[in-house]
PDB file of C-alpha atoms in Angstrom:
ATOM      1  CA  VAL A   1     -60.044 237.273 -81.662  1.00 77.00           C
ATOM      2  CA  ASN A   2     -63.016 235.192 -80.723  1.00 84.00           C
ATOM      3  CA  GLY A   3     -62.387 235.055 -77.089  1.00 90.00           C
ATOM      4  CA  ALA A   4     -62.316 239.125 -77.297  1.00 92.00           C
ATOM      5  CA  LEU A   5     -65.439 238.909 -79.381  1.00 93.00           C
ATOM      6  CA  GLU A   6     -67.299 237.402 -76.533  1.00 95.00           C
ATOM      7  CA  SER A   7     -65.980 239.645 -73.648  1.00 95.00           C
ATOM      8  CA  PHE A   8     -66.840 242.111 -75.831  1.00 96.00           C
ATOM      9  CA  SER A   9     -69.951 240.840 -76.244  1.00 95.00           C
ATOM     10  CA  LYS A  10     -70.992 239.570 -72.564  1.00 96.00           C
ATOM     11  CA  LEU A  11     -70.150 243.290 -71.485  1.00 95.00           C
ATOM     12  CA  ARG A  12     -73.193 244.530 -74.069  1.00 95.00           C
ATOM     13  CA  SER A  13     -75.833 241.934 -72.346  1.00 94.00           C
ATOM     14  CA  TYR A  14     -74.666 243.991 -69.235  1.00 93.00           C
ATOM     15  CA  LEU A  15     -75.146 246.454 -69.376  1.00 93.00           C
ATOM     16  CA  GLU A  16     -77.960 245.727 -71.394  1.00 91.00           C
ATOM     17  CA  LYS A  17     -79.311 244.221 -68.390  1.00 90.00           C
ATOM     18  CA  PHE A  18     -79.110 247.746 -66.147  1.00 86.00           C
ATOM     19  CA  ASP A  19     -80.407 249.949 -68.710  1.00 78.00           C
ATOM     20  CA  GLY A  20     -83.366 251.725 -68.219  1.00 70.00           C
ATOM     21  CA  VAL A  21     -82.643 251.474 -64.390  1.00 69.00           C
ATOM     22  CA  ASN A  22     -82.936 254.855 -62.675  1.00 64.00           C
ATOM     23  CA  ARG A  23     -80.094 255.965 -61.459  1.00 66.00           C
ATOM     24  CA  ILE A  24     -80.176 259.226 -58.448  1.00 69.00           C
ATOM     25  CA  ASP A  25     -76.610 259.993 -58.489  1.00 78.00           C
ATOM     26  CA  ARG A  26     -76.073 261.272 -62.223  1.00 87.00           C
ATOM     27  CA  LEU A  27     -72.729 262.537 -63.224  1.00 92.00           C
ATOM     28  CA  PRO A  28     -72.656 266.212 -64.694  1.00 94.00           C
ATOM     29  CA  VAL A  29     -71.639 266.184 -68.678  1.00 95.00           C
ATOM     30  CA  PRO A  30     -70.650 268.743 -71.054  1.00 97.00           C
ATOM     31  CA  ALA A  31     -72.949 269.849 -73.568  1.00 95.00           C
ATOM     32  CA  LEU A  32     -73.441 267.102 -76.691  1.00 95.00           C
ATOM     33  CA  LYS A  33     -71.552 268.823 -79.414  1.00 95.00           C
ATOM     34  CA  ASP A  34     -68.811 270.188 -77.178  1.00 96.00           C
ATOM     35  CA  GLN A  35     -66.193 268.185 -78.735  1.00 95.00           C
ATOM     36  CA  ALA A  36     -63.579 270.138 -76.741  1.00 95.00           C
ATOM     37  CA  GLY A  37     -64.928 269.735 -73.315  1.00 96.00           C
ATOM     38  CA  TRP A  38     -66.116 266.064 -73.895  1.00 97.00           C
ATOM     39  CA  HIS A  39     -62.456 264.949 -75.274  1.00 96.00           C
ATOM     40  CA  ILE A  40     -61.103 266.616 -71.193  1.00 96.00           C
ATOM     41  CA  PHE A  41     -63.953 264.281 -69.774  1.00 97.00           C
ATOM     42  CA  CYS A  42     -62.708 261.673 -71.420  1.00 97.00           C
ATOM     43  CA  VAL A  43     -58.803 261.708 -71.860  1.00 96.00           C
ATOM     44  CA  GLY A  44     -58.323 264.578 -69.064  1.00 94.00           C
ATOM     45  CA  ASN A  45     -56.779 267.453 -69.206  1.00 91.00           C
ATOM     46  CA  ASP A  46     -52.940 267.015 -70.218  1.00 87.00           C
ATOM     47  CA  GLU A  47     -53.781 264.568 -72.604  1.00 90.00           C
ATOM     48  CA  ALA A  48     -56.170 267.288 -74.656  1.00 90.00           C
ATOM     49  CA  SER A  49     -53.731 269.717 -74.664  1.00 84.00           C
ATOM     50  CA  GLY A  50     -50.915 267.234 -75.888  1.00 77.00           C
ATOM     51  CA  ASN A  51     -49.238 266.820 -72.510  1.00 56.00           C
ATOM     52  CA  PRO A  52     -50.097 263.631 -70.945  1.00 54.00           C
ATOM     53  CA  GLY A  53     -48.417 263.536 -67.915  1.00 47.00           C
ATOM     54  CA  ALA A  54     -47.879 267.171 -67.572  1.00 41.00           C
ATOM     55  CA  TYR A  55     -44.388 266.735 -68.616  1.00 38.00           C
ATOM     56  CA  PHE A  56     -43.838 270.613 -69.475  1.00 37.00           C
ATOM     57  CA  GLY A  57     -45.068 272.019 -66.140  1.00 40.00           C
ATOM     58  CA  ASP A  58     -47.236 274.195 -65.410  1.00 42.00           C
ATOM     59  CA  ASP A  59     -47.515 277.288 -67.274  1.00 41.00           C
ATOM     60  CA  ASP A  60     -47.742 280.491 -64.896  1.00 39.00           C
ATOM     61  CA  ASP A  61     -48.883 282.677 -68.392  1.00 39.00           C
ATOM     62  CA  CYS A  62     -51.801 280.141 -69.066  1.00 39.00           C
ATOM     63  CA  LYS A  63     -52.960 280.000 -65.292  1.00 42.00           C
ATOM     64  CA  GLU A  64     -53.057 283.514 -65.412  1.00 42.00           C
ATOM     65  CA  GLU A  65     -55.007 283.740 -68.550  1.00 44.00           C
ATOM     66  CA  GLU A  66     -57.709 280.342 -67.299  1.00 48.00           C
ATOM     67  CA  GLU A  67     -57.763 283.267 -64.349  1.00 49.00           C
ATOM     68  CA  GLU A  68     -59.103 285.776 -66.263  1.00 50.00           C
ATOM     69  CA  GLU A  69     -61.526 283.844 -68.346  1.00 49.00           C
ATOM     70  CA  GLY A  70     -62.904 282.585 -65.264  1.00 46.00           C
ATOM     71  CA  GLU A  71     -63.721 285.357 -63.927  1.00 53.00           C
ATOM     72  CA  GLN A  72     -65.334 285.955 -67.242  1.00 60.00           C
ATOM     73  CA  GLN A  73     -67.135 282.803 -67.780  1.00 74.00           C
ATOM     74  CA  GLU A  74     -68.040 280.840 -65.220  1.00 87.00           C
ATOM     75  CA  THR A  75     -66.394 276.697 -65.174  1.00 89.00           C
ATOM     76  CA  PRO A  76     -69.009 274.132 -65.652  1.00 91.00           C
ATOM     77  CA  VAL A  77     -69.558 271.697 -63.295  1.00 91.00           C
ATOM     78  CA  TRP A  78     -68.096 268.889 -65.266  1.00 93.00           C
ATOM     79  CA  LYS A  79     -65.010 270.946 -65.647  1.00 92.00           C
ATOM     80  CA  SER A  80     -64.524 271.833 -62.031  1.00 91.00           C
ATOM     81  CA  GLN A  81     -64.574 267.788 -61.067  1.00 90.00           C
ATOM     82  CA  CYS A  82     -62.565 266.492 -63.256  1.00 93.00           C
ATOM     83  CA  PRO A  83     -60.163 264.338 -62.922  1.00 93.00           C
ATOM     84  CA  GLU A  84     -56.821 264.650 -64.388  1.00 92.00           C
ATOM     85  CA  THR A  85     -56.468 261.985 -66.183  1.00 93.00           C
ATOM     86  CA  GLY A  86     -60.782 262.169 -67.458  1.00 95.00           C
ATOM     87  CA  TYR A  87     -62.771 260.277 -66.554  1.00 96.00           C
ATOM     88  CA  THR A  88     -62.966 256.719 -66.224  1.00 96.00           C
ATOM     89  CA  PRO A  89     -65.689 255.034 -68.233  1.00 97.00           C
ATOM     90  CA  THR A  90     -67.814 253.519 -65.292  1.00 94.00           C
ATOM     91  CA  ALA A  91     -71.060 251.556 -65.956  1.00 92.00           C
ATOM     92  CA  SER A  92     -73.447 253.600 -64.140  1.00 91.00           C
ATOM     93  CA  LEU A  93     -71.418 257.082 -65.706  1.00 94.00           C
ATOM     94  CA  LEU A  94     -72.420 254.188 -69.113  1.00 95.00           C
ATOM     95  CA  LEU A  95     -75.804 253.417 -68.637  1.00 93.00           C
ATOM     96  CA  GLN A  96     -76.759 257.845 -67.878  1.00 93.00           C
ATOM     97  CA  MET A  97     -75.934 257.856 -71.561  1.00 94.00           C
ATOM     98  CA  ASP A  98     -78.508 257.825 -74.315  1.00 94.00           C
ATOM     99  CA  GLN A  99     -77.412 256.022 -78.122  1.00 95.00           C
ATOM    100  CA  VAL A 100     -77.528 260.307 -79.094  1.00 96.00           C
ATOM    101  CA  MET A 101     -75.257 261.149 -76.779  1.00 97.00           C
ATOM    102  CA  VAL A 102     -73.098 258.157 -76.917  1.00 97.00           C
ATOM    103  CA  ARG A 103     -73.088 258.012 -81.080  1.00 97.00           C
ATOM    104  CA  ARG A 104     -71.776 261.629 -80.622  1.00 97.00           C
ATOM    105  CA  VAL A 105     -68.657 260.707 -77.927  1.00 98.00           C
ATOM    106  CA  ILE A 106     -67.015 258.113 -80.382  1.00 98.00           C
ATOM    107  CA  ARG A 107     -67.420 260.258 -82.981  1.00 97.00           C
ATOM    108  CA  HIS A 108     -65.491 263.187 -81.600  1.00 97.00           C
ATOM    109  CA  LEU A 109     -62.986 260.556 -79.938  1.00 97.00           C
ATOM    110  CA  THR A 110     -62.837 259.785 -83.299  1.00 97.00           C
ATOM    111  CA  HIS A 111     -62.013 263.152 -84.673  1.00 96.00           C
ATOM    112  CA  TYR A 112     -59.778 263.048 -82.016  1.00 95.00           C
ATOM    113  CA  VAL A 113     -57.695 259.473 -83.276  1.00 95.00           C
ATOM    114  CA  GLU A 114     -57.131 260.489 -86.495  1.00 94.00           C
ATOM    115  CA  SER A 115     -55.653 264.069 -85.381  1.00 92.00           C
ATOM    116  CA  PHE A 116     -53.529 262.710 -83.153  1.00 91.00           C
ATOM    117  CA  GLY A 117     -53.744 259.400 -82.799  1.00 90.00           C
ATOM    118  CA  MET A 118     -54.954 256.159 -80.746  1.00 92.00           C
ATOM    119  CA  SER A 119     -53.304 256.777 -76.950  1.00 93.00           C
ATOM    120  CA  LYS A 120     -54.602 254.628 -73.510  1.00 94.00           C
ATOM    121  CA  GLN A 121     -57.884 256.700 -72.744  1.00 96.00           C
ATOM    122  CA  ARG A 122     -59.550 256.984 -76.118  1.00 96.00           C
ATOM    123  CA  GLY A 123     -59.104 253.234 -76.372  1.00 96.00           C
ATOM    124  CA  VAL A 124     -60.628 252.099 -72.829  1.00 97.00           C
ATOM    125  CA  TRP A 125     -63.532 255.212 -73.760  1.00 98.00           C
ATOM    126  CA  ILE A 126     -64.120 254.057 -77.266  1.00 98.00           C
ATOM    127  CA  TYR A 127     -64.027 250.761 -76.965  1.00 98.00           C
ATOM    128  CA  ALA A 128     -67.399 251.603 -73.457  1.00 98.00           C
ATOM    129  CA  LEU A 129     -68.996 253.474 -75.613  1.00 98.00           C
ATOM    130  CA  LEU A 130     -68.993 250.790 -78.478  1.00 98.00           C
ATOM    131  CA  ALA A 131     -69.913 248.332 -75.980  1.00 97.00           C
ATOM    132  CA  ARG A 132     -73.237 251.100 -75.448  1.00 96.00           C
ATOM    133  CA  LEU A 133     -73.672 250.960 -79.652  1.00 97.00           C
ATOM    134  CA  GLU A 134     -77.098 249.601 -79.783  1.00 94.00           C
ATOM    135  CA  ARG A 135     -77.299 247.883 -83.665  1.00 92.00           C
ATOM    136  CA  PRO A 136     -78.056 247.976 -86.183  1.00 91.00           C
ATOM    137  CA  ILE A 137     -75.945 250.589 -86.626  1.00 92.00           C
ATOM    138  CA  HIS A 138     -77.515 254.377 -88.805  1.00 92.00           C
ATOM    139  CA  ARG A 139     -75.670 254.635 -91.822  1.00 93.00           C
ATOM    140  CA  ASP A 140     -73.500 257.911 -89.987  1.00 94.00           C
ATOM    141  CA  ASP A 141     -72.828 255.300 -87.356  1.00 95.00           C
ATOM    142  CA  ALA A 142     -71.020 252.915 -89.943  1.00 95.00           C
ATOM    143  CA  VAL A 143     -69.552 256.189 -91.473  1.00 95.00           C
ATOM    144  CA  VAL A 144     -67.496 256.520 -88.103  1.00 97.00           C
ATOM    145  CA  LEU A 145     -67.181 253.566 -87.539  1.00 96.00           C
ATOM    146  CA  TYR A 146     -65.657 252.608 -90.921  1.00 94.00           C
ATOM    147  CA  SER A 147     -63.277 256.019 -90.725  1.00 95.00           C
ATOM    148  CA  LEU A 148     -62.524 255.236 -87.051  1.00 96.00           C
ATOM    149  CA  LEU A 149     -61.237 251.200 -88.476  1.00 95.00           C
ATOM    150  CA  LYS A 150     -59.277 253.034 -91.686  1.00 93.00           C
ATOM    151  CA  ARG A 151     -57.533 255.077 -89.385  1.00 94.00           C
ATOM    152  CA  LEU A 152     -55.988 252.155 -86.567  1.00 93.00           C
ATOM    153  CA  THR A 153     -55.314 249.811 -89.133  1.00 90.00           C
ATOM    154  CA  ILE A 154     -53.214 253.206 -90.020  1.00 90.00           C
ATOM    155  CA  LEU A 155     -51.606 253.214 -87.228  1.00 89.00           C
ATOM    156  CA  ARG A 156     -50.982 250.047 -86.710  1.00 87.00           C
ATOM    157  CA  GLU A 157     -49.204 249.115 -89.984  1.00 85.00           C
ATOM    158  CA  GLU A 158     -47.509 252.660 -88.979  1.00 82.00           C
ATOM    159  CA  GLN A 159     -46.236 251.603 -85.164  1.00 73.00           C
ATOM    160  CA  ALA A 160     -46.817 247.999 -85.868  1.00 71.00           C
ATOM    161  CA  THR A 161     -43.004 247.515 -83.852  1.00 70.00           C
ATOM    162  CA  THR A 162     -43.302 250.766 -82.077  1.00 75.00           C
ATOM    163  CA  ASN A 163     -46.881 251.062 -80.912  1.00 74.00           C
ATOM    164  CA  PRO A 164     -47.497 250.320 -76.850  1.00 83.00           C
ATOM    165  CA  LEU A 165     -51.087 250.718 -77.537  1.00 87.00           C
ATOM    166  CA  ILE A 166     -50.868 247.729 -80.382  1.00 89.00           C
ATOM    167  CA  SER A 167     -53.441 245.033 -78.269  1.00 90.00           C
ATOM    168  CA  THR A 168     -55.811 247.827 -78.091  1.00 92.00           C
ATOM    169  CA  THR A 169     -55.837 248.441 -81.710  1.00 92.00           C
ATOM    170  CA  ASN A 170     -55.863 245.456 -82.864  1.00 91.00           C
ATOM    171  CA  LEU A 171     -59.385 244.837 -80.068  1.00 94.00           C
ATOM    172  CA  LEU A 172     -60.807 247.789 -81.297  1.00 95.00           C
ATOM    173  CA  ILE A 173     -59.814 247.126 -84.828  1.00 93.00           C
ATOM    174  CA  ALA A 174     -61.369 242.947 -84.473  1.00 92.00           C
ATOM    175  CA  VAL A 175     -64.779 244.982 -82.233  1.00 95.00           C
ATOM    176  CA  ILE A 176     -65.542 247.512 -85.212  1.00 95.00           C
ATOM    177  CA  GLY A 177     -64.146 245.308 -87.850  1.00 92.00           C
ATOM    178  CA  ILE A 178     -66.271 242.085 -86.947  1.00 91.00           C
ATOM    179  CA  TYR A 179     -68.965 242.683 -83.948  1.00 93.00           C
ATOM    180  CA  PHE A 180     -69.945 245.442 -85.902  1.00 94.00           C
ATOM    181  CA  GLU A 181     -69.091 244.372 -89.874  1.00 90.00           C
ATOM    182  CA  GLN A 182     -67.604 246.865 -90.569  1.00 90.00           C
ATOM    183  CA  GLY A 183     -64.158 245.483 -92.063  1.00 78.00           C
ATOM    184  CA  GLY A 184     -66.165 243.624 -95.102  1.00 70.00           C
ATOM    185  CA  GLY A 185     -66.523 240.822 -92.550  1.00 59.00           C
ATOM    186  CA  TYR A 186     -64.031 238.511 -90.383  1.00 54.00           C
ATOM    187  CA  VAL A 187     -62.177 237.144 -93.370  1.00 55.00           C
ATOM    188  CA  ASN A 188     -61.416 240.004 -94.670  1.00 60.00           C
ATOM    189  CA  VAL A 189     -60.278 242.370 -91.570  1.00 59.00           C
ATOM    190  CA  ILE A 190     -58.376 239.037 -90.520  1.00 56.00           C
ATOM    191  CA  GLU A 191     -56.307 239.072 -93.649  1.00 54.00           C
ATOM    192  CA  ALA A 192     -55.754 242.057 -93.653  1.00 49.00           C
ATOM    193  CA  HIS A 193     -54.460 242.491 -90.139  1.00 46.00           C
ATOM    194  CA  GLU A 194     -52.655 239.598 -90.057  1.00 47.00           C
TER     195      GLU A 194
END
């Protein structure tokens, strides 16, 4: 746990060093309140629609509906350029996000973890966004993080032996519970999860 928290702290320091550097090549992103848009942006269209890896194949009816909708409404730039598996949270992308956006996207992704569980891409994004989240934490953000921590502990207990993302879940539990002090401190987080 200590090594993971040390690595997380180093990532935060690295991002802080470059925070505020003016970037020319800003990536288009969804509107701040567009919860579904941010989900697609972070995890990709297939996973966001409940079809990770596109295992259901293409549905011609859905394509026709999308084409009709496309005629009525122009596709946002971020969506037309979105990779199949969503964007990777690179340092430059994270640094173009202000604190309001960081907090809002954490809230959006927490909603999807609570509704559909953890996925690799959701975990990667949450970890990266937590690396950008400034302390001290606002009480609204503390509520979101505590809610996410509770859901992660439930997921961990339910799927302890079958969950391929157990290490991601444990890492997020440590970061939220210990680093951001949402789990009642080191002893409570470690004892509750051993």
